[in-house]
JSON list of C-alpha atoms in Angstrom, two decimals:
[
{"chain": "A", "resi": 2, "resn": "MET", "atom": "CA", "xyz": [193.27, 92.34, 32.59]},
{"chain": "A", "resi": 3, "resn": "THR", "atom": "CA", "xyz": [195.88, 92.61, 30.10]},
{"chain": "A", "resi": 4, "resn": "THR", "atom": "CA", "xyz": [197.29, 89.24, 31.51]},
{"chain": "A", "resi": 5, "resn": "ALA", "atom": "CA", "xyz": [193.97, 87.66, 31.02]},
{"chain": "A", "resi": 6, "resn": "LYS", "atom": "CA", "xyz": [193.66, 88.99, 27.15]},
{"chain": "A", "resi": 7, "resn": "HIS", "atom": "CA", "xyz": [197.28, 87.77, 26.89]},
{"chain": "A", "resi": 8, "resn": "ILE", "atom": "CA", "xyz": [196.78, 84.30, 28.12]},
{"chain": "A", "resi": 9, "resn": "ALA", "atom": "CA", "xyz": [193.49, 83.80, 26.05]},
{"chain": "A", "resi": 10, "resn": "ASN", "atom": "CA", "xyz": [195.11, 84.81, 22.77]},
{"chain": "A", "resi": 11, "resn": "GLN", "atom": "CA", "xyz": [198.08, 82.27, 23.81]},
{"chain": "A", "resi": 12, "resn": "LEU", "atom": "CA", "xyz": [196.10, 79.33, 24.33]},
{"chain": "A", "resi": 13, "resn": "LEU", "atom": "CA", "xyz": [192.93, 80.21, 21.43]},
{"chain": "A", "resi": 14, "resn": "ALA", "atom": "CA", "xyz": [194.16, 82.43, 18.89]},
{"chain": "A", "resi": 15, "resn": "GLN", "atom": "CA", "xyz": [195.85, 80.24, 16.61]},
{"chain": "A", "resi": 16, "resn": "GLN", "atom": "CA", "xyz": [194.29, 76.63, 17.60]},
{"chain": "A", "resi": 17, "resn": "LEU", "atom": "CA", "xyz": [190.95, 77.81, 18.02]},
{"chain": "A", "resi": 18, "resn": "PRO", "atom": "CA", "xyz": [190.42, 81.20, 15.97]},
{"chain": "A", "resi": 19, "resn": "ARG", "atom": "CA", "xyz": [186.44, 80.30, 16.14]},
{"chain": "A", "resi": 20, "resn": "ARG", "atom": "CA", "xyz": [186.71, 79.90, 19.79]},
{"chain": "A", "resi": 21, "resn": "TRP", "atom": "CA", "xyz": [188.74, 83.12, 19.85]},
{"chain": "A", "resi": 22, "resn": "ARG", "atom": "CA", "xyz": [186.71, 85.28, 18.29]},
{"chain": "A", "resi": 23, "resn": "HIS", "atom": "CA", "xyz": [183.53, 84.41, 20.62]},
{"chain": "A", "resi": 24, "resn": "VAL", "atom": "CA", "xyz": [186.00, 85.15, 23.70]},
{"chain": "A", "resi": 25, "resn": "GLN", "atom": "CA", "xyz": [187.30, 88.50, 22.16]},
{"chain": "A", "resi": 26, "resn": "SER", "atom": "CA", "xyz": [183.36, 89.44, 21.74]},
{"chain": "A", "resi": 27, "resn": "VAL", "atom": "CA", "xyz": [182.26, 87.87, 25.33]},
{"chain": "A", "resi": 28, "resn": "ALA", "atom": "CA", "xyz": [185.06, 90.19, 26.78]},
{"chain": "A", "resi": 29, "resn": "ALA", "atom": "CA", "xyz": [184.00, 92.93, 24.97]},
{"chain": "A", "resi": 30, "resn": "LYS", "atom": "CA", "xyz": [180.45, 92.65, 26.39]},
{"chain": "A", "resi": 31, "resn": "ALA", "atom": "CA", "xyz": [181.62, 92.11, 29.92]},
{"chain": "A", "resi": 32, "resn": "ASP", "atom": "CA", "xyz": [183.75, 94.99, 29.91]},
{"chain": "A", "resi": 33, "resn": "ARG", "atom": "CA", "xyz": [180.61, 97.00, 28.90]},
{"chain": "A", "resi": 34, "resn": "LEU", "atom": "CA", "xyz": [178.92, 95.32, 31.73]},
{"chain": "A", "resi": 35, "resn": "ALA", "atom": "CA", "xyz": [181.44, 95.77, 34.25]},
{"chain": "A", "resi": 36, "resn": "GLU", "atom": "CA", "xyz": [181.06, 99.47, 34.19]},
{"chain": "A", "resi": 37, "resn": "THR", "atom": "CA", "xyz": [177.86, 99.21, 36.12]},
{"chain": "A", "resi": 38, "resn": "LEU", "atom": "CA", "xyz": [179.75, 97.25, 38.65]},
{"chain": "A", "resi": 39, "resn": "PRO", "atom": "CA", "xyz": [181.70, 98.28, 41.86]},
{"chain": "A", "resi": 40, "resn": "MET", "atom": "CA", "xyz": [185.39, 99.00, 41.23]},
{"chain": "A", "resi": 41, "resn": "PRO", "atom": "CA", "xyz": [187.13, 95.89, 42.67]},
{"chain": "A", "resi": 42, "resn": "GLU", "atom": "CA", "xyz": [184.23, 93.32, 40.51]},
{"chain": "A", "resi": 43, "resn": "ARG", "atom": "CA", "xyz": [185.06, 94.97, 37.41]},
{"chain": "A", "resi": 44, "resn": "PRO", "atom": "CA", "xyz": [188.66, 93.68, 36.56]},
{"chain": "A", "resi": 45, "resn": "VAL", "atom": "CA", "xyz": [187.27, 90.19, 37.63]},
{"chain": "A", "resi": 46, "resn": "LEU", "atom": "CA", "xyz": [184.71, 90.01, 35.57]},
{"chain": "A", "resi": 47, "resn": "VAL", "atom": "CA", "xyz": [186.26, 90.96, 32.40]},
{"chain": "A", "resi": 48, "resn": "ALA", "atom": "CA", "xyz": [189.48, 88.32, 33.67]},
{"chain": "A", "resi": 49, "resn": "ALA", "atom": "CA", "xyz": [186.89, 85.81, 33.56]},
{"chain": "A", "resi": 50, "resn": "ALA", "atom": "CA", "xyz": [185.40, 86.73, 30.54]},
{"chain": "A", "resi": 51, "resn": "TRP", "atom": "CA", "xyz": [188.74, 86.60, 28.98]},
{"chain": "A", "resi": 52, "resn": "LEU", "atom": "CA", "xyz": [189.84, 83.16, 30.39]},
{"chain": "A", "resi": 53, "resn": "HIS", "atom": "CA", "xyz": [186.22, 81.24, 30.30]},
{"chain": "A", "resi": 54, "resn": "ASP", "atom": "CA", "xyz": [186.90, 79.30, 27.22]},
{"chain": "A", "resi": 55, "resn": "ILE", "atom": "CA", "xyz": [190.74, 78.56, 27.58]},
{"chain": "A", "resi": 56, "resn": "GLY", "atom": "CA", "xyz": [189.76, 74.81, 28.82]},
{"chain": "A", "resi": 57, "resn": "TYR", "atom": "CA", "xyz": [189.10, 74.05, 24.94]},
{"chain": "A", "resi": 58, "resn": "SER", "atom": "CA", "xyz": [192.85, 74.53, 24.37]},
{"chain": "A", "resi": 59, "resn": "PRO", "atom": "CA", "xyz": [194.40, 71.10, 23.22]},
{"chain": "A", "resi": 60, "resn": "GLY", "atom": "CA", "xyz": [197.39, 71.63, 25.52]},
{"chain": "A", "resi": 61, "resn": "LEU", "atom": "CA", "xyz": [194.71, 71.92, 28.48]},
{"chain": "A", "resi": 62, "resn": "VAL", "atom": "CA", "xyz": [192.54, 69.26, 27.91]},
{"chain": "A", "resi": 63, "resn": "ASP", "atom": "CA", "xyz": [192.43, 66.65, 30.79]},
{"chain": "A", "resi": 64, "resn": "THR", "atom": "CA", "xyz": [188.78, 65.85, 31.67]},
{"chain": "A", "resi": 65, "resn": "GLY", "atom": "CA", "xyz": [187.01, 67.15, 28.46]},
{"chain": "A", "resi": 66, "resn": "MET", "atom": "CA", "xyz": [185.00, 69.53, 30.56]},
{"chain": "A", "resi": 67, "resn": "HIS", "atom": "CA", "xyz": [186.55, 72.88, 29.37]},
{"chain": "A", "resi": 68, "resn": "ALA", "atom": "CA", "xyz": [185.22, 74.87, 32.39]},
{"chain": "A", "resi": 69, "resn": "LEU", "atom": "CA", "xyz": [186.85, 72.08, 35.25]},
{"chain": "A", "resi": 70, "resn": "ASP", "atom": "CA", "xyz": [190.06, 72.16, 32.91]},
{"chain": "A", "resi": 71, "resn": "GLY", "atom": "CA", "xyz": [190.35, 75.72, 32.18]},
{"chain": "A", "resi": 72, "resn": "ALA", "atom": "CA", "xyz": [189.95, 76.75, 36.01]},
{"chain": "A", "resi": 73, "resn": "ARG", "atom": "CA", "xyz": [192.70, 73.73, 36.95]},
{"chain": "A", "resi": 74, "resn": "TRP", "atom": "CA", "xyz": [195.06, 75.28, 34.97]},
{"chain": "A", "resi": 75, "resn": "LEU", "atom": "CA", "xyz": [194.75, 78.95, 35.97]},
{"chain": "A", "resi": 76, "resn": "ARG", "atom": "CA", "xyz": [194.83, 77.44, 39.66]},
{"chain": "A", "resi": 77, "resn": "ALA", "atom": "CA", "xyz": [197.79, 75.50, 38.78]},
{"chain": "A", "resi": 78, "resn": "ASN", "atom": "CA", "xyz": [199.63, 78.69, 37.13]},
{"chain": "A", "resi": 79, "resn": "GLY", "atom": "CA", "xyz": [198.59, 81.04, 40.18]},
{"chain": "A", "resi": 80, "resn": "TYR", "atom": "CA", "xyz": [195.86, 82.76, 38.83]},
{"chain": "A", "resi": 81, "resn": "ASP", "atom": "CA", "xyz": [193.68, 84.54, 41.21]},
{"chain": "A", "resi": 82, "resn": "LEU", "atom": "CA", "xyz": [191.40, 81.63, 42.90]},
{"chain": "A", "resi": 83, "resn": "ARG", "atom": "CA", "xyz": [188.01, 83.72, 42.44]},
{"chain": "A", "resi": 84, "resn": "VAL", "atom": "CA", "xyz": [188.65, 84.20, 38.91]},
{"chain": "A", "resi": 85, "resn": "ALA", "atom": "CA", "xyz": [189.26, 80.44, 38.54]},
{"chain": "A", "resi": 86, "resn": "SER", "atom": "CA", "xyz": [186.29, 79.55, 40.18]},
{"chain": "A", "resi": 87, "resn": "LEU", "atom": "CA", "xyz": [184.23, 81.82, 38.02]},
{"chain": "A", "resi": 88, "resn": "VAL", "atom": "CA", "xyz": [185.83, 79.90, 35.10]},
{"chain": "A", "resi": 89, "resn": "ALA", "atom": "CA", "xyz": [184.91, 76.86, 36.31]},
{"chain": "A", "resi": 90, "resn": "TYR", "atom": "CA", "xyz": [181.18, 77.32, 37.11]},
{"chain": "A", "resi": 91, "resn": "HIS", "atom": "CA", "xyz": [180.38, 79.43, 34.25]},
{"chain": "A", "resi": 92, "resn": "SER", "atom": "CA", "xyz": [177.32, 79.03, 32.32]},
{"chain": "A", "resi": 93, "resn": "CYS", "atom": "CA", "xyz": [175.79, 76.16, 34.49]},
{"chain": "A", "resi": 94, "resn": "ALA", "atom": "CA", "xyz": [178.95, 74.20, 34.14]},
{"chain": "A", "resi": 95, "resn": "ILE", "atom": "CA", "xyz": [177.39, 72.12, 37.38]},
{"chain": "A", "resi": 96, "resn": "TYR", "atom": "CA", "xyz": [174.88, 70.58, 34.85]},
{"chain": "A", "resi": 97, "resn": "GLU", "atom": "CA", "xyz": [178.05, 69.33, 32.43]},
{"chain": "A", "resi": 98, "resn": "ALA", "atom": "CA", "xyz": [179.79, 68.33, 35.71]},
{"chain": "A", "resi": 99, "resn": "GLU", "atom": "CA", "xyz": [176.81, 66.26, 36.78]},
{"chain": "A", "resi": 100, "resn": "GLU", "atom": "CA", "xyz": [176.37, 64.33, 33.43]},
{"chain": "A", "resi": 101, "resn": "ARG", "atom": "CA", "xyz": [180.05, 63.76, 33.08]},
{"chain": "A", "resi": 102, "resn": "GLY", "atom": "CA", "xyz": [179.96, 62.33, 36.71]},
{"chain": "A", "resi": 103, "resn": "LEU", "atom": "CA", "xyz": [182.57, 65.17, 37.64]},
{"chain": "A", "resi": 104, "resn": "ALA", "atom": "CA", "xyz": [179.79, 67.20, 39.94]},
{"chain": "A", "resi": 105, "resn": "HIS", "atom": "CA", "xyz": [182.14, 66.18, 43.36]},
{"chain": "A", "resi": 106, "resn": "VAL", "atom": "CA", "xyz": [185.35, 66.82, 41.82]},
{"chain": "A", "resi": 107, "resn": "LEU", "atom": "CA", "xyz": [183.86, 70.92, 40.71]},
{"chain": "A", "resi": 108, "resn": "ARG", "atom": "CA", "xyz": [182.81, 71.06, 43.98]},
{"chain": "A", "resi": 109, "resn": "ASP", "atom": "CA", "xyz": [185.67, 70.21, 45.95]},
{"chain": "A", "resi": 110, "resn": "GLU", "atom": "CA", "xyz": [188.03, 71.94, 43.83]},
{"chain": "A", "resi": 111, "resn": "PHE", "atom": "CA", "xyz": [186.41, 75.11, 42.94]},
{"chain": "A", "resi": 112, "resn": "LEU", "atom": "CA", "xyz": [183.81, 77.61, 44.79]},
{"chain": "A", "resi": 113, "resn": "PRO", "atom": "CA", "xyz": [180.44, 78.83, 43.10]},
{"chain": "A", "resi": 114, "resn": "GLU", "atom": "CA", "xyz": [179.29, 82.11, 43.43]},
{"chain": "A", "resi": 115, "resn": "GLU", "atom": "CA", "xyz": [175.80, 83.61, 42.39]},
{"chain": "A", "resi": 116, "resn": "THR", "atom": "CA", "xyz": [176.28, 87.40, 42.42]},
{"chain": "A", "resi": 117, "resn": "PRO", "atom": "CA", "xyz": [176.20, 90.28, 39.62]},
{"chain": "A", "resi": 118, "resn": "VAL", "atom": "CA", "xyz": [179.45, 88.98, 38.49]},
{"chain": "A", "resi": 119, "resn": "SER", "atom": "CA", "xyz": [178.95, 85.58, 38.01]},
{"chain": "A", "resi": 120, "resn": "ASP", "atom": "CA", "xyz": [175.52, 86.62, 36.35]},
{"chain": "A", "resi": 121, "resn": "ALA", "atom": "CA", "xyz": [177.24, 89.11, 33.81]},
{"chain": "A", "resi": 122, "resn": "LEU", "atom": "CA", "xyz": [179.43, 86.48, 33.07]},
{"chain": "A", "resi": 123, "resn": "TRP", "atom": "CA", "xyz": [177.08, 84.04, 32.38]},
{"chain": "A", "resi": 124, "resn": "TYR", "atom": "CA", "xyz": [174.85, 86.79, 30.45]},
{"chain": "A", "resi": 125, "resn": "SER", "atom": "CA", "xyz": [177.89, 87.47, 27.82]},
{"chain": "A", "resi": 126, "resn": "ASP", "atom": "CA", "xyz": [178.73, 83.86, 27.48]},
{"chain": "A", "resi": 127, "resn": "MET", "atom": "CA", "xyz": [175.26, 83.16, 26.73]},
{"chain": "A", "resi": 128, "resn": "THR", "atom": "CA", "xyz": [174.33, 85.56, 24.34]},
{"chain": "A", "resi": 129, "resn": "THR", "atom": "CA", "xyz": [177.26, 85.88, 21.94]},
{"chain": "A", "resi": 130, "resn": "GLY", "atom": "CA", "xyz": [177.43, 83.24, 19.63]},
{"chain": "A", "resi": 131, "resn": "PRO", "atom": "CA", "xyz": [180.75, 81.00, 18.23]},
{"chain": "A", "resi": 132, "resn": "ASP", "atom": "CA", "xyz": [182.12, 83.45, 15.53]},
{"chain": "A", "resi": 133, "resn": "GLY", "atom": "CA", "xyz": [181.25, 86.60, 17.91]},
{"chain": "A", "resi": 134, "resn": "GLN", "atom": "CA", "xyz": [178.04, 88.06, 16.70]},
{"chain": "A", "resi": 135, "resn": "ASP", "atom": "CA", "xyz": [175.11, 88.72, 19.42]},
{"chain": "A", "resi": 136, "resn": "LEU", "atom": "CA", "xyz": [172.63, 86.56, 19.97]},
{"chain": "A", "resi": 137, "resn": "THR", "atom": "CA", "xyz": [169.05, 86.29, 22.34]},
{"chain": "A", "resi": 138, "resn": "VAL", "atom": "CA", "xyz": [169.71, 83.73, 25.07]},
{"chain": "A", "resi": 139, "resn": "ASN", "atom": "CA", "xyz": [167.47, 81.56, 22.91]},
{"chain": "A", "resi": 140, "resn": "GLU", "atom": "CA", "xyz": [169.00, 81.95, 19.99]},
{"chain": "A", "resi": 141, "resn": "ARG", "atom": "CA", "xyz": [172.40, 80.79, 21.55]},
{"chain": "A", "resi": 142, "resn": "LEU", "atom": "CA", "xyz": [170.51, 77.57, 23.08]},
{"chain": "A", "resi": 143, "resn": "ALA", "atom": "CA", "xyz": [169.16, 76.80, 19.60]},
{"chain": "A", "resi": 144, "resn": "GLU", "atom": "CA", "xyz": [172.44, 77.15, 17.92]},
{"chain": "A", "resi": 145, "resn": "ILE", "atom": "CA", "xyz": [174.34, 74.93, 20.75]},
{"chain": "A", "resi": 146, "resn": "ARG", "atom": "CA", "xyz": [171.39, 72.12, 19.79]},
{"chain": "A", "resi": 147, "resn": "GLN", "atom": "CA", "xyz": [172.19, 72.36, 16.27]},
{"chain": "A", "resi": 148, "resn": "ARG", "atom": "CA", "xyz": [175.94, 72.58, 16.44]},
{"chain": "A", "resi": 149, "resn": "TYR", "atom": "CA", "xyz": [176.00, 69.48, 18.87]},
{"chain": "A", "resi": 150, "resn": "GLY", "atom": "CA", "xyz": [172.95, 67.11, 17.98]},
{"chain": "A", "resi": 151, "resn": "PRO", "atom": "CA", "xyz": [170.13, 65.98, 19.75]},
{"chain": "A", "resi": 152, "resn": "ASN", "atom": "CA", "xyz": [172.33, 62.86, 21.78]},
{"chain": "A", "resi": 153, "resn": "HIS", "atom": "CA", "xyz": [175.56, 64.72, 22.38]},
{"chain": "A", "resi": 154, "resn": "ILE", "atom": "CA", "xyz": [176.39, 65.52, 26.23]},
{"chain": "A", "resi": 155, "resn": "VAL", "atom": "CA", "xyz": [176.41, 69.21, 25.73]},
{"chain": "A", "resi": 156, "resn": "THR", "atom": "CA", "xyz": [172.98, 69.22, 24.32]},
{"chain": "A", "resi": 157, "resn": "ARG", "atom": "CA", "xyz": [171.61, 66.71, 27.12]},
{"chain": "A", "resi": 158, "resn": "PHE", "atom": "CA", "xyz": [173.10, 68.64, 29.45]},
{"chain": "A", "resi": 159, "resn": "TRP", "atom": "CA", "xyz": [171.61, 72.13, 28.12]},
{"chain": "A", "resi": 160, "resn": "ARG", "atom": "CA", "xyz": [168.07, 70.51, 28.13]},
{"chain": "A", "resi": 161, "resn": "ARG", "atom": "CA", "xyz": [168.21, 70.23, 32.28]},
{"chain": "A", "resi": 162, "resn": "ALA", "atom": "CA", "xyz": [170.21, 73.62, 32.73]},
{"chain": "A", "resi": 163, "resn": "GLU", "atom": "CA", "xyz": [167.82, 75.81, 30.39]},
{"chain": "A", "resi": 164, "resn": "PRO", "atom": "CA", "xyz": [165.83, 77.05, 33.29]},
{"chain": "A", "resi": 165, "resn": "THR", "atom": "CA", "xyz": [168.59, 77.58, 35.47]},
{"chain": "A", "resi": 166, "resn": "LEU", "atom": "CA", "xyz": [170.55, 79.63, 32.50]},
{"chain": "A", "resi": 167, "resn": "ARG", "atom": "CA", "xyz": [167.13, 81.50, 31.71]},
{"chain": "A", "resi": 168, "resn": "ASP", "atom": "CA", "xyz": [166.93, 82.63, 34.86]},
{"chain": "A", "resi": 169, "resn": "VAL", "atom": "CA", "xyz": [170.19, 84.03, 35.30]},
{"chain": "A", "resi": 170, "resn": "VAL", "atom": "CA", "xyz": [170.52, 85.71, 32.20]},
{"chain": "A", "resi": 171, "resn": "ALA", "atom": "CA", "xyz": [166.69, 87.23, 32.72]},
{"chain": "A", "resi": 172, "resn": "ARG", "atom": "CA", "xyz": [168.55, 88.53, 36.38]},
{"chain": "A", "resi": 173, "resn": "ALA", "atom": "CA", "xyz": [171.63, 89.75, 34.72]},
{"chain": "A", "resi": 174, "resn": "GLU", "atom": "CA", "xyz": [169.12, 91.90, 32.61]},
{"chain": "A", "resi": 175, "resn": "ARG", "atom": "CA", "xyz": [167.42, 93.48, 35.29]},
{"chain": "A", "resi": 176, "resn": "ARG", "atom": "CA", "xyz": [170.51, 94.18, 37.16]},
{"chain": "A", "resi": 177, "resn": "GLN", "atom": "CA", "xyz": [172.19, 95.85, 34.64]},
{"chain": "A", "resi": 178, "resn": "PRO", "atom": "CA", "xyz": [171.02, 98.51, 31.43]},
{"chain": "A", "resi": 179, "resn": "ILE", "atom": "CA", "xyz": [172.27, 95.75, 29.04]}
]
């Protein structure tokens, strides 16, 4: 966990302070949710939460898809492949990959999972605003649409991803005392 926090700090804090605030709050929320998971799963969730947005770091951008770029960097730097895969697929990233023509790349390079760990990661991300504030999933999606505008690729993929995302958030809420 300390290593994940350190990596995220190094890649985000100075260059992307707003993103860093978001990541810190996502990690804090994931840390609370981790208490409900079996011990071996706890550090996996917390590490993925710290690292989920490192792909926004200017030095890591390759494809323009932050989840894939971050996961590739983690894999290339010897980080745990499960954590890298959680980063690669976090918060409906497959929909963004499809929109960008990168779904085959994402599927070829990383394994998706549908577990309490992935659900808790998505929940933590999608109920935390860009400045670290707690939001409902509906508020978060509205904020994303407003920030990017109606025709942006991010808004387009979220339109398609919303039902899946809402299902995952609801599942996380049922599994864990949130």
